[in-house]
């Protein structure tokens, strides 16, 4: 009888210990994937990760940044914009006279300069690229890269991406992009752009909710999808 009671006790203890562990392991795949870097010791790596992320983006790059003075990063953005990538930038209004701001304007990259929502600074530092957010205290400057102590997070998580995207769209909608009157007229005459979705593999574009978007879902304009040679999915039948 004692042996039986002892066996039952051992099984009970193991159940209490192992079940939470199994539940935790089952949810690990849902946890955000996060990398953390620090400048100045990893400043050059941070800059390179930013450039690589922009160069490898397939659907969009949306940027919220307080201070932006790194010419080489601006050039990466300009080159990707010329390839047709959907790029938008929001900077603090204090950057109005900077060289980078002028270069972005001249290449017709949609750009908003604004104060914070309550009259302070637009102090967010975040880059949203497809399914990744790069954020932290790091500004896009030589000082942040090589001198100041800054943190920099690379986050791959759908909910965190969507939260940053919602904030970007809120700030973007509060003001018109800082573009020339000629470009503004052109934009006003253009019909509303249709958004479709592509995957990291394959050459079809889809409607949101298509079963083929389970593993990756990258928004892209219909015009850009066609320009890149994507064709409509025969299952979800997106606009063509």
Backbone as numpy.savetxt, mean C-alpha at the origin, in Angstrom:
# Nx Ny Nz CAx CAy CAz Cx Cy Cz
-7.73 -49.08 40.13 -8.56 -47.88 40.13 -7.70 -46.62 40.13
-6.61 -46.67 40.95 -5.72 -45.50 41.01 -5.09 -45.22 39.65
-4.70 -46.32 38.95 -4.07 -46.16 37.63 -5.05 -45.52 36.64
-6.32 -45.95 36.72 -7.34 -45.38 35.83 -7.53 -43.90 36.09
-7.64 -43.53 37.38 -7.80 -42.12 37.73 -6.60 -41.30 37.29
-5.41 -41.89 37.45 -4.19 -41.18 37.04 -4.18 -40.95 35.53
-4.60 -41.96 34.77 -4.65 -41.84 33.30 -5.63 -40.75 32.87
-6.80 -40.73 33.53 -7.81 -39.71 33.21 -7.27 -38.32 33.51
-6.58 -38.19 34.64 -6.01 -36.89 35.04 -4.98 -36.41 34.02
-4.11 -37.33 33.56 -3.08 -36.96 32.58 -3.71 -36.50 31.28
-4.72 -37.25 30.81 -5.41 -36.88 29.56 -6.07 -35.52 29.70
-6.69 -35.25 30.86 -7.35 -33.96 31.09 -6.36 -32.81 31.05
-5.22 -33.00 31.72 -4.19 -31.95 31.75 -3.66 -31.69 30.36
-3.38 -32.76 29.61 -2.87 -32.60 28.24 -3.88 -31.88 27.36
-5.16 -32.18 27.55 -6.20 -31.53 26.76 -6.22 -30.03 27.03
-6.15 -29.67 28.31 -6.16 -28.26 28.68 -4.96 -27.53 28.10
-3.80 -28.20 28.07 -2.57 -27.56 27.59 -2.49 -27.48 26.08
-2.96 -28.55 25.41 -2.73 -28.65 23.96 -3.80 -27.97 23.12
-5.06 -27.96 23.58 -6.13 -27.38 22.76 -5.88 -25.91 22.44
-5.55 -25.06 23.45 -5.25 -23.66 23.11 -4.09 -23.54 22.14
-3.10 -24.43 22.30 -1.94 -24.38 21.41 -2.34 -24.70 19.99
-3.21 -25.72 19.82 -3.67 -26.09 18.48 -4.50 -24.98 17.86
-5.36 -24.35 18.68 -6.16 -23.23 18.18 -5.26 -22.10 17.73
-4.24 -21.80 18.52 -3.30 -20.73 18.16 -2.59 -21.04 16.85
-2.13 -22.32 16.73 -1.43 -22.69 15.50 -2.35 -22.58 14.30
-3.63 -22.89 14.48 -4.56 -22.81 13.37 -4.79 -21.40 12.90
-4.58 -20.41 13.78 -4.84 -19.03 13.40 -3.58 -18.27 13.01
-2.42 -18.93 13.05 -1.17 -18.24 12.75 -1.15 -17.66 11.35
-1.77 -18.38 10.41 -1.75 -17.92 9.03 -2.51 -16.62 8.86
-3.46 -16.33 9.82 -4.25 -15.11 9.73 -3.56 -13.91 10.37
-2.45 -14.14 11.07 -1.76 -13.04 11.72 -1.04 -12.18 10.69
-0.96 -10.86 10.92 -0.24 -9.99 9.98 1.21 -10.41 9.83
1.73 -10.29 8.62 3.15 -10.55 8.38 3.86 -9.20 8.44
4.75 -9.04 9.41 5.37 -7.74 9.67 6.88 -7.88 9.73
7.56 -6.97 9.03 9.01 -6.83 9.16 9.28 -5.47 9.79
10.29 -5.39 10.64 10.64 -4.13 11.30 12.09 -3.78 11.01
12.31 -2.55 10.56 13.66 -2.04 10.30 13.84 -0.73 11.06
15.11 -0.37 11.32 15.41 0.87 12.02 16.53 1.62 11.30
16.34 2.92 11.18 17.44 3.76 10.70 18.04 4.46 11.92
19.30 4.91 11.84 20.12 4.99 10.63 20.84 3.70 10.26
20.91 2.71 11.17 21.72 1.53 10.89 21.20 0.74 9.69
19.89 0.78 9.44 19.30 0.09 8.29 18.67 1.07 7.31
19.11 2.31 7.37 18.51 3.36 6.53 18.60 3.07 5.04
19.77 2.62 4.59 19.94 2.32 3.17 19.03 1.16 2.74
18.87 0.19 3.62 17.99 -0.94 3.32 16.53 -0.48 3.25
16.14 0.42 4.14 14.78 0.96 4.10 14.51 1.64 2.77
15.45 2.48 2.35 15.29 3.18 1.07 15.18 2.19 -0.08
16.01 1.15 -0.06 15.97 0.15 -1.13 14.65 -0.62 -1.12
14.13 -0.93 0.07 12.86 -1.65 0.16 11.73 -0.81 -0.40
11.77 0.49 -0.15 10.77 1.39 -0.72 10.83 1.37 -2.24
12.03 1.50 -2.79 12.21 1.51 -4.24 11.77 0.19 -4.86
12.15 -0.92 -4.23 11.79 -2.24 -4.75 10.27 -2.43 -4.74
9.63 -1.98 -3.67 8.18 -2.13 -3.55 7.47 -1.37 -4.66
7.92 -0.15 -4.92 7.32 0.65 -5.99 7.56 0.00 -7.35
8.78 -0.44 -7.59 9.11 -1.05 -8.88 8.34 -2.34 -9.13
8.04 -3.09 -8.07 7.36 -4.38 -8.22 5.84 -4.28 -8.13
5.31 -3.10 -7.83 3.85 -2.93 -7.71 3.18 -3.18 -9.06
2.00 -3.78 -9.01 1.27 -4.11 -10.23 -0.04 -3.35 -10.38
-0.65 -2.95 -9.24 -1.95 -2.31 -9.32 -1.97 -0.85 -8.93
-1.29 -0.52 -7.81 -1.34 0.87 -7.32 -0.21 1.13 -6.36
0.15 2.40 -6.24 1.02 2.89 -5.18 0.42 4.21 -4.71
-0.09 4.25 -3.48 -0.64 5.46 -2.89 0.26 5.85 -1.72
0.65 7.12 -1.66 1.64 7.56 -0.68 1.08 8.69 0.19
1.24 8.55 1.49 1.00 9.61 2.47 2.34 9.92 3.12
2.81 11.15 3.00 4.15 11.45 3.54 4.22 12.89 4.00
4.89 13.09 5.13 5.06 14.45 5.66 6.18 15.19 4.93
7.37 14.61 4.91 8.53 15.25 4.29 9.10 14.34 3.21
9.30 14.87 2.00 9.77 14.07 0.88 10.83 14.88 0.12
12.11 14.51 0.33 13.21 15.23 -0.33 14.20 14.30 -1.02
13.91 12.99 -1.04 14.82 12.03 -1.67 14.58 11.99 -3.18
15.50 12.58 -3.94 15.34 12.64 -5.40 15.31 11.25 -6.03
16.14 10.32 -5.53 16.21 9.00 -6.16 14.91 8.22 -5.97
14.24 8.42 -4.84 12.95 7.77 -4.63 11.89 8.40 -5.51
11.94 9.73 -5.64 11.01 10.42 -6.54 11.17 9.94 -7.97
12.41 9.71 -8.39 12.66 9.24 -9.75 12.08 7.85 -9.98
12.16 7.00 -8.97 11.55 5.66 -9.07 10.04 5.78 -9.27
9.42 6.69 -8.52 7.98 6.92 -8.64 7.63 7.43 -10.03
8.41 8.38 -10.52 8.16 8.96 -11.85 8.27 7.90 -12.94
9.30 7.08 -12.86 9.50 6.03 -13.88 8.33 5.04 -13.87
7.86 4.68 -12.68 6.75 3.73 -12.60 5.46 4.38 -13.11
5.28 5.66 -12.84 4.12 6.39 -13.35 4.12 6.40 -14.87
5.27 6.58 -15.46 5.38 6.59 -16.93 5.06 5.23 -17.53
5.21 4.17 -16.75 4.84 2.83 -17.21 3.33 2.60 -17.14
2.63 3.54 -16.50 1.18 3.45 -16.43 0.61 3.02 -15.10
1.45 2.87 -14.07 0.95 2.45 -12.76 0.10 3.56 -12.13
-0.96 3.16 -11.42 -1.82 4.09 -10.70 -1.07 4.60 -9.46
-0.62 5.84 -9.50 0.14 6.44 -8.39 -0.54 7.73 -7.96
-0.72 7.89 -6.65 -1.25 9.13 -6.07 -0.42 9.46 -4.83
-0.23 10.76 -4.59 0.62 11.20 -3.48 -0.09 12.29 -2.69
-0.08 12.16 -1.37 -0.55 13.21 -0.47 0.63 13.62 0.41
0.95 14.93 0.41 2.03 15.45 1.25 1.53 16.62 2.08
2.24 16.90 3.15 1.92 18.07 3.96 2.11 19.33 3.14
1.27 20.32 3.38 1.31 21.54 2.57 2.63 22.29 2.72
3.40 21.99 3.77 4.70 22.62 3.94 5.70 22.21 2.88
5.37 21.17 2.10 6.26 20.70 1.02 5.99 21.40 -0.31
5.13 22.40 -0.30 4.68 23.03 -1.55 5.82 23.52 -2.43
6.90 24.03 -1.84 7.97 24.59 -2.65 9.14 23.67 -2.88
9.01 22.39 -2.52 10.16 21.49 -2.63 10.42 21.06 -4.07
11.66 20.67 -4.32 12.06 20.20 -5.65 11.31 18.93 -6.04
11.15 18.02 -5.08 10.44 16.77 -5.36 8.99 17.05 -5.75
8.33 17.95 -5.02 6.94 18.30 -5.34 6.83 18.82 -6.76
7.74 19.69 -7.14 7.72 20.27 -8.48 7.95 19.19 -9.54
8.87 18.27 -9.28 9.14 17.20 -10.25 7.93 16.29 -10.43
7.25 15.98 -9.34 6.06 15.14 -9.42 4.95 15.85 -10.19
4.79 17.13 -9.95 3.78 17.90 -10.68 4.06 17.93 -12.18
5.32 18.16 -12.52 5.68 18.28 -13.93 5.44 16.99 -14.70
5.51 15.86 -14.02 5.25 14.58 -14.69 3.79 14.16 -14.56
2.94 15.07 -14.08 1.49 14.88 -14.02 1.07 13.75 -13.07
1.88 13.50 -12.05 1.48 12.55 -11.02 0.44 13.22 -10.12
-0.74 12.62 -9.92 -1.76 13.22 -9.06 -1.20 13.47 -7.65
-1.32 14.71 -7.21 -0.66 15.13 -5.96 -1.55 16.08 -5.19
-1.70 15.82 -3.90 -2.44 16.71 -3.01 -1.50 17.22 -1.93
-1.53 18.53 -1.69 -0.79 19.15 -0.59 -1.81 19.66 0.41
-1.72 19.23 1.66 -2.77 19.63 2.60 -2.25 19.67 4.03
-3.00 20.37 4.86 -2.74 20.37 6.30 -3.43 19.16 6.91
-3.21 18.94 8.18 -3.90 17.86 8.87 -5.39 18.14 8.97
-6.16 17.11 9.32 -7.62 17.23 9.35 -8.11 18.30 10.32
-7.36 18.54 11.39 -7.75 19.54 12.39 -6.86 20.78 12.34
-6.23 21.01 11.21 -5.41 22.20 11.05 -3.95 22.02 11.41
-3.56 20.84 11.88 -2.16 20.58 12.19 -1.41 20.11 10.95
-0.46 19.21 11.16 0.32 18.68 10.04 -0.33 17.42 9.48
-0.11 17.16 8.19 -0.42 15.86 7.60 0.82 15.01 7.88
0.81 14.33 9.02 2.04 13.74 9.57 2.12 12.23 9.36
1.21 11.65 8.59 1.26 10.21 8.32 2.41 9.91 7.37
3.09 8.78 7.60 4.13 8.33 6.67 3.77 6.89 6.30
3.16 6.71 5.15 2.73 5.37 4.74 2.70 5.26 3.23
3.11 4.11 2.74 3.03 3.80 1.31 2.19 2.53 1.17
1.12 2.63 0.39 0.23 1.49 0.15 0.51 0.98 -1.25
1.03 -0.24 -1.35 1.36 -0.83 -2.64 0.70 -2.20 -2.74
-0.34 -2.29 -3.56 -1.07 -3.55 -3.73 -1.52 -4.08 -2.37
-0.96 -5.18 -1.88 -1.41 -5.79 -0.62 -0.43 -5.56 0.53
0.35 -4.47 0.44 1.38 -4.19 1.45 1.32 -2.73 1.89
1.58 -2.49 3.17 1.73 -1.13 3.70 3.13 -0.99 4.29
3.83 0.09 3.93 5.14 0.41 4.50 4.96 1.70 5.29
5.15 1.63 6.60 4.81 2.78 7.43 5.75 2.86 8.64
5.67 3.95 9.38 6.51 4.15 10.56 6.81 5.62 10.73
7.85 5.93 11.48 8.23 7.33 11.70 9.11 7.88 10.59
9.55 7.00 9.69 10.53 7.33 8.65 9.94 8.24 7.58
10.52 9.45 7.43 10.21 10.34 6.32 11.11 10.00 5.14
10.72 10.45 3.95 11.52 10.18 2.75 12.57 11.27 2.59
13.58 11.22 3.46 14.61 12.25 3.48 15.96 11.63 3.82
17.04 12.33 3.48 18.39 11.87 3.82 18.58 11.86 5.33
17.99 12.82 6.00 18.12 12.90 7.45 17.53 11.65 8.11
16.34 11.23 7.66 15.70 10.04 8.22 16.47 8.77 7.85
17.11 8.79 6.68 17.81 7.60 6.20 19.15 7.40 6.89
19.90 8.49 7.07 21.29 8.35 7.50 21.61 8.94 8.88
20.68 9.70 9.48 21.03 10.37 10.74 20.05 10.08 11.88
18.77 10.21 11.63 17.79 10.10 12.71 17.47 8.65 13.07
17.05 8.46 14.31 16.54 7.15 14.74 15.06 7.06 14.35
14.77 6.17 13.42 13.41 6.03 12.91 13.04 4.54 12.88
11.74 4.27 12.98 11.28 2.89 12.78 10.53 2.79 11.45
10.51 1.59 10.89 9.92 1.37 9.56 9.35 -0.04 9.54
8.05 -0.15 9.28 7.36 -1.44 9.29 6.86 -1.78 7.89
7.08 -3.03 7.49 6.54 -3.56 6.24 5.46 -4.56 6.63
4.21 -4.25 6.32 3.07 -5.03 6.81 2.28 -5.60 5.64
2.09 -6.90 5.67 1.27 -7.57 4.65 0.04 -8.15 5.35
-1.03 -7.40 5.33 -2.25 -7.81 6.01 -3.43 -7.07 5.37
-4.44 -7.81 4.95 -5.56 -7.22 4.21 -6.27 -6.13 5.01
-6.57 -6.38 6.29 -7.31 -5.41 7.10 -6.50 -4.13 7.30
-5.20 -4.26 7.52 -4.37 -3.08 7.73 -4.23 -2.28 6.44
-4.11 -2.98 5.32 -4.06 -2.30 4.02 -5.36 -1.53 3.79
-6.50 -2.18 4.04 -7.80 -1.53 3.81 -8.00 -0.33 4.72
-7.52 -0.40 5.97 -7.64 0.73 6.89 -6.83 1.93 6.39
-5.61 1.68 5.93 -4.80 2.77 5.39 -5.38 3.31 4.09
-5.94 2.43 3.28 -6.55 2.86 2.03 -7.77 3.74 2.30
-8.55 3.39 3.32 -9.72 4.20 3.68 -9.28 5.59 4.13
-8.22 5.67 4.93 -7.72 6.97 5.37 -7.20 7.78 4.19
-6.47 7.12 3.29 -5.97 7.81 2.11 -7.13 8.38 1.30
-8.15 7.57 1.06 -9.29 8.03 0.25 -10.03 9.17 0.93
-10.10 9.13 2.27 -10.74 10.23 3.01 -9.98 11.54 2.79
-8.66 11.50 2.96 -7.86 12.71 2.79 -7.84 13.16 1.33
-7.79 12.20 0.42 -7.77 12.53 -1.01 -9.05 13.23 -1.43
-10.18 12.77 -0.86 -11.47 13.34 -1.24 -11.72 14.72 -0.70
-10.92 15.16 0.28 -11.14 16.47 0.88 -10.65 17.61 0.01
-9.71 17.33 -0.91 -9.15 18.37 -1.75 -8.88 17.83 -3.15
-8.87 18.73 -4.13 -8.50 18.33 -5.48 -6.99 18.19 -5.59
-6.49 17.29 -6.43 -5.05 17.18 -6.63 -4.43 18.50 -7.07
-3.18 18.71 -6.67 -2.47 19.95 -7.03 -1.87 19.80 -8.42
-2.72 19.99 -9.44 -2.27 19.86 -10.82 -2.55 21.17 -11.56
-1.99 21.29 -12.73 -2.16 22.51 -13.51 -3.60 22.60 -14.03
-4.09 23.81 -14.37 -5.45 23.96 -14.91 -5.68 23.13 -16.16
-4.65 23.00 -17.00 -4.79 22.24 -18.25 -5.06 20.76 -17.95
-4.29 20.21 -17.00 -4.48 18.80 -16.64 -5.85 18.62 -15.98
-6.25 19.58 -15.17 -7.54 19.50 -14.49 -8.68 19.45 -15.50
-8.60 20.28 -16.55 -9.63 20.27 -17.58 -9.69 18.92 -18.28
-8.52 18.36 -18.54 -8.43 17.06 -19.20 -9.11 15.99 -18.35
-8.86 16.05 -17.03 -9.45 15.07 -16.12 -10.96 15.22 -16.04
-11.44 16.47 -16.08 -12.88 16.71 -15.99 -13.61 16.21 -17.23
-12.94 16.27 -18.38 -13.56 15.82 -19.63 -13.56 14.30 -19.74
-12.63 13.65 -19.05 -12.48 12.20 -19.18 -13.64 11.48 -18.49
-14.14 10.38 -19.08 -15.20 9.61 -18.43 -14.69 8.95 -17.16
-15.58 8.61 -16.22 -15.14 7.94 -14.99 -14.39 6.65 -15.29
-13.29 6.44 -14.59 -12.49 5.24 -14.82 -13.12 4.04 -14.13
-13.11 2.91 -14.81 -13.65 1.67 -14.26 -12.52 0.87 -13.61
-12.76 0.38 -12.40 -11.77 -0.43 -11.71 -12.08 -1.91 -11.90
-11.08 -2.67 -12.30 -11.18 -4.12 -12.37 -10.06 -4.69 -11.50
-9.91 -6.00 -11.48 -8.94 -6.61 -10.56 -8.15 -7.70 -11.27
-6.85 -7.74 -10.97 -5.97 -8.75 -11.54 -5.33 -9.54 -10.41
-4.65 -10.62 -10.78 -3.93 -11.44 -9.80 -2.43 -11.33 -10.07
-1.65 -11.87 -9.16 -0.20 -11.83 -9.34 0.26 -12.75 -10.46
-0.59 -13.71 -10.81 -0.29 -14.60 -11.93 -1.48 -14.58 -12.88
-1.27 -15.00 -14.10 -2.38 -15.01 -15.06 -2.52 -13.69 -15.78
-3.27 -13.71 -16.88 -3.42 -12.51 -17.72 -4.89 -12.18 -17.95
-5.74 -12.45 -16.96 -7.15 -12.09 -17.03 -7.44 -10.99 -16.01
-8.42 -10.13 -16.32 -8.91 -9.18 -15.31 -10.33 -9.59 -14.92
-10.73 -9.21 -13.68 -11.93 -9.78 -13.08 -12.78 -8.70 -12.40
-14.04 -9.08 -12.13 -14.88 -8.29 -11.23 -14.48 -8.62 -9.79
-14.72 -7.67 -8.87 -14.47 -7.93 -7.45 -15.40 -9.05 -6.99
-14.86 -10.03 -6.30 -15.66 -11.16 -5.84 -15.51 -12.40 -6.69
-14.81 -12.29 -7.80 -14.59 -13.46 -8.66 -13.80 -14.52 -7.90
-14.13 -15.78 -8.13 -13.47 -16.86 -7.40 -11.97 -16.94 -7.67
-11.54 -16.41 -8.80 -10.12 -16.45 -9.13 -9.30 -15.41 -8.37
-9.96 -14.59 -7.55 -9.26 -13.55 -6.78 -8.99 -13.99 -5.35
-9.15 -15.27 -5.05 -9.00 -15.72 -3.67 -7.59 -15.55 -3.14
-6.59 -15.80 -3.96 -5.20 -15.74 -3.49 -4.59 -14.35 -3.59
-4.98 -13.59 -4.59 -4.50 -12.20 -4.71 -5.55 -11.38 -5.44
-5.64 -10.12 -5.08 -6.68 -9.23 -5.63 -6.08 -7.84 -5.75
-5.66 -7.46 -6.95 -4.96 -6.20 -7.16 -5.83 -5.27 -8.01
-6.27 -4.13 -7.46 -7.09 -3.21 -8.25 -6.28 -2.53 -9.35
-6.92 -2.31 -10.48 -6.27 -1.66 -11.62 -7.35 -1.06 -12.49
-7.06 0.02 -13.18 -8.06 0.60 -14.06 -8.25 -0.30 -15.28
-9.47 -0.28 -15.83 -9.76 -1.09 -17.01 -8.85 -0.68 -18.17
-8.62 0.61 -18.31 -7.75 1.10 -19.38 -6.34 0.54 -19.25
-5.80 0.56 -18.02 -4.45 0.06 -17.80 -4.38 -1.45 -17.98
-5.42 -2.15 -17.54 -5.45 -3.61 -17.71 -5.38 -3.99 -19.19
-6.15 -3.28 -20.00 -6.13 -3.55 -21.45 -4.78 -3.19 -22.05
-4.21 -2.07 -21.58 -2.92 -1.63 -22.11 -1.84 -2.67 -21.85
-1.95 -3.35 -20.72 -0.95 -4.36 -20.37 -1.24 -5.73 -21.00
-2.32 -5.82 -21.74 -2.60 -7.07 -22.44 -3.49 -8.05 -21.69
-4.12 -7.60 -20.58 -5.05 -8.47 -19.87 -6.36 -8.59 -20.64
-7.00 -9.75 -20.55 -8.28 -9.98 -21.21 -9.33 -10.32 -20.16
-10.64 -10.08 -20.47 -11.67 -10.29 -19.45 -11.85 -11.76 -19.08
-12.12 -11.99 -17.80 -12.40 -13.34 -17.30 -13.74 -13.83 -17.86
-13.78 -15.06 -18.32 -15.00 -15.62 -18.90 -15.99 -16.07 -17.83
-15.53 -16.18 -16.59 -16.41 -16.63 -15.51 -17.21 -15.46 -14.93
-16.51 -14.39 -14.51 -17.21 -13.26 -13.87 -17.65 -12.20 -14.88
-17.13 -12.26 -16.11 -17.52 -11.36 -17.20 -17.47 -9.88 -16.79
-16.27 -9.34 -16.54 -16.14 -7.92 -16.19 -16.40 -7.05 -17.41
-16.56 -5.74 -17.22 -16.77 -4.85 -18.37 -15.58 -4.90 -19.32
-15.87 -4.73 -20.59 -14.80 -4.78 -21.59 -14.83 -3.54 -22.49
